[in-house]
Amino acid sequence: MYASRNSAKCTKDCLCLFVCPTGATDTETGQIDAERCLDGCRLCVDACPSHAIFLVMSNYSEPAPKNSELAGKLLELCESKYQQEKAAEVIITNAESTPKKKLAEALRRSFRITAEDCAREAGYMLPQSEKVKKLLEKFAGINEDAKSALEGL
Amino acid sequence: MAYPSNSSLSVIFSNLQKASEKQQKPKTAELFGRLAVDFDKGSSEVNDFVGLKDLVSNELSEKYPEVQAAADSVKDRGALRALVWGQKVAAIQKSLIDRYLLKGDELLIGKALFVCEACGFVSLGADVPEICPVCKAPASRFSKV
C-alpha cells in the first residue's frame, strides 16, 4: 500500500512534509513518489488535515463471482449502448451546426460511461481479476498491448 | 468461460483503463487505453437524432426490463445500482434528443452541456450542477463539452 494525493482536496498545509520519513511527499509534480513511499506507513494519511491523502492497495482479492446469465444480459446492454455511441459519432461527423455537434458529443460520452458501467457489473471491474486475465490471454498471442497488459497485472 | 462479443471489447478495455488510473498505474492504464482504441471497430447505420432516439427508446422499453428481471432474481445489488442509474440517464438522453428535435439549435442558446463522469448524466444549463442528481457525485466529477 502506497500513499497518493488527491490534489483537488489538498489545501497545501503541507503537514505531510513534516511527517514523511523518506521525503516521498515532497515532489515537483504534486504527486507522492511511489518509489520512496514506505509500504503501509500511512503517517501522511493520518497527518493530513484535509483528508487529501489515501492509500492505494498493492494486492486485490478476487471479486465475488457474477451470475453468468445476468452477466451475459449486462454485456448485451453494454453492446446496445456501444451502438448508440457509434450513431452519435456519425451525427457528430455530419453535424451542420456547433450546437448539434455538442449535443451529439455529450451523448457520445454519456453512452460510453453507461456502457462501461454495464461492463463493470458484468464482471470486468478489477484489472487484476481472473476474468480480465483470461480475456487478455485470449488476445495476448495476436496483440502486443494485450500481452504487455497481462504481464503488468 | 464465454467471451464478450467484439462490440463490447472497446468498452471493457476503456473501463479497465479508468480502473488502472484510479489504482495509480499509468503504464497499465495506457495499455488498456490502446486496447480500447484497437478494438473500437463498430459502425452505425443510424445517422440522425430520430434514429438514435429510437435506439434509446427501444433499449428502455425492451432491453432494460429483461436485465432488471435477471438482476432482481439473483439480487445482485451492484447490477441493480447500475440499472437504476442507467435507466435514469437513458431517460434523460431520450428527453434531450426529444427537446432538440422540437427546438433545434435554440435549445442550447446560453447553455452548456456537462457530463457526469461517474454515471453519464448529461446536464444542460448555464452552470455545472453542484451535485449529480442521478449518482450524487460532486461538481468536480463533471466535464464540460
Short mmCIF file of C-alpha atoms in Angstrom, two decimals, chain B residues 36-125:
data_model
loop_
_atom_site.label_atom_id
_atom_site.label_comp_id
_atom_site.label_asym_id
_atom_site.label_seq_id
_atom_site.Cartn_x
_atom_site.Cartn_y
_atom_site.Cartn_z
CA ALA B 36 -9.82 0.29 -26.21
CA VAL B 37 -8.81 2.06 -29.45
CA ASP B 38 -7.63 -1.15 -31.20
CA PHE B 39 -10.97 -2.86 -30.58
CA ASP B 40 -13.14 0.16 -31.37
CA LYS B 41 -14.26 -1.21 -34.73
CA GLY B 42 -18.00 -0.58 -34.63
CA SER B 43 -20.07 1.33 -37.14
CA SER B 44 -23.63 2.59 -37.29
CA GLU B 45 -26.42 2.57 -39.86
CA VAL B 46 -28.24 5.13 -37.74
CA ASN B 47 -27.12 8.62 -38.73
CA ASP B 48 -29.60 11.09 -37.22
CA PHE B 49 -31.21 12.02 -33.90
CA VAL B 50 -34.55 10.45 -34.87
CA GLY B 51 -32.88 7.07 -35.32
CA LEU B 52 -30.77 7.49 -32.20
CA LYS B 53 -33.84 8.36 -30.17
CA ASP B 54 -35.45 5.11 -31.33
CA LEU B 55 -32.40 3.14 -30.18
CA VAL B 56 -32.52 4.72 -26.71
CA SER B 57 -36.28 4.35 -26.55
CA ASN B 58 -36.25 0.68 -27.52
CA GLU B 59 -33.50 -0.04 -25.05
CA LEU B 60 -35.60 1.49 -22.26
CA SER B 61 -38.78 -0.40 -23.15
CA GLU B 62 -37.36 -3.73 -24.39
CA LYS B 63 -33.88 -4.31 -23.00
CA TYR B 64 -33.96 -2.82 -19.52
CA PRO B 65 -36.95 -4.82 -18.18
CA GLU B 66 -35.21 -8.04 -19.22
CA VAL B 67 -31.92 -7.18 -17.47
CA GLN B 68 -33.84 -5.81 -14.48
CA ALA B 69 -35.69 -9.13 -14.08
CA ALA B 70 -32.39 -11.06 -14.24
CA ALA B 71 -30.78 -8.76 -11.63
CA ASP B 72 -33.88 -8.96 -9.38
CA SER B 73 -33.92 -12.76 -9.48
CA VAL B 74 -30.34 -13.11 -8.20
CA LYS B 75 -30.48 -9.93 -6.06
CA ASP B 76 -27.25 -8.56 -7.47
CA ARG B 77 -27.22 -5.16 -5.78
CA GLY B 78 -24.30 -3.84 -7.82
CA ALA B 79 -26.15 -4.63 -11.05
CA LEU B 80 -29.37 -3.19 -9.60
CA ARG B 81 -27.48 0.02 -8.82
CA ALA B 82 -26.17 0.21 -12.39
CA LEU B 83 -29.70 -0.34 -13.70
CA VAL B 84 -31.15 2.44 -11.53
CA TRP B 85 -28.54 4.91 -12.76
CA GLY B 86 -28.61 3.63 -16.33
CA GLN B 87 -32.38 3.92 -16.72
CA LYS B 88 -32.44 7.44 -15.28
CA VAL B 89 -29.59 8.52 -17.57
CA ALA B 90 -31.20 6.89 -20.63
CA ALA B 91 -34.50 8.68 -19.90
CA ILE B 92 -32.57 11.98 -19.80
CA GLN B 93 -30.71 11.15 -23.04
CA LYS B 94 -34.06 10.50 -24.72
CA SER B 95 -35.61 13.68 -23.35
CA LEU B 96 -32.64 15.78 -24.55
CA ILE B 97 -32.94 14.35 -28.06
CA ASP B 98 -36.71 14.98 -28.00
CA ARG B 99 -36.20 18.59 -26.97
CA TYR B 100 -33.53 19.09 -29.65
CA LEU B 101 -35.82 17.63 -32.32
CA LEU B 102 -38.51 20.10 -31.23
CA LYS B 103 -36.44 23.28 -30.77
CA GLY B 104 -33.27 22.66 -32.80
CA ASP B 105 -30.11 24.67 -32.10
CA GLU B 106 -32.11 27.16 -29.99
CA LEU B 107 -32.19 24.56 -27.23
CA LEU B 108 -28.54 25.28 -26.44
CA ILE B 109 -28.59 29.10 -26.51
CA GLY B 110 -26.97 30.49 -23.35
CA LYS B 111 -26.42 26.99 -22.02
CA ALA B 112 -23.59 24.50 -21.79
CA LEU B 113 -23.50 20.70 -21.62
CA PHE B 114 -21.87 18.89 -18.71
CA VAL B 115 -21.41 15.11 -18.46
CA CYS B 116 -21.07 13.30 -15.13
CA GLU B 117 -18.01 11.07 -15.46
CA ALA B 118 -19.38 8.73 -12.79
CA CYS B 119 -22.82 7.86 -14.19
CA GLY B 120 -23.14 9.53 -17.61
CA PHE B 121 -25.84 12.03 -16.61
CA VAL B 122 -26.00 14.91 -19.12
CA SER B 123 -26.79 18.35 -17.74
CA LEU B 124 -27.92 21.23 -19.95
CA GLY B 125 -27.65 24.54 -18.10
#
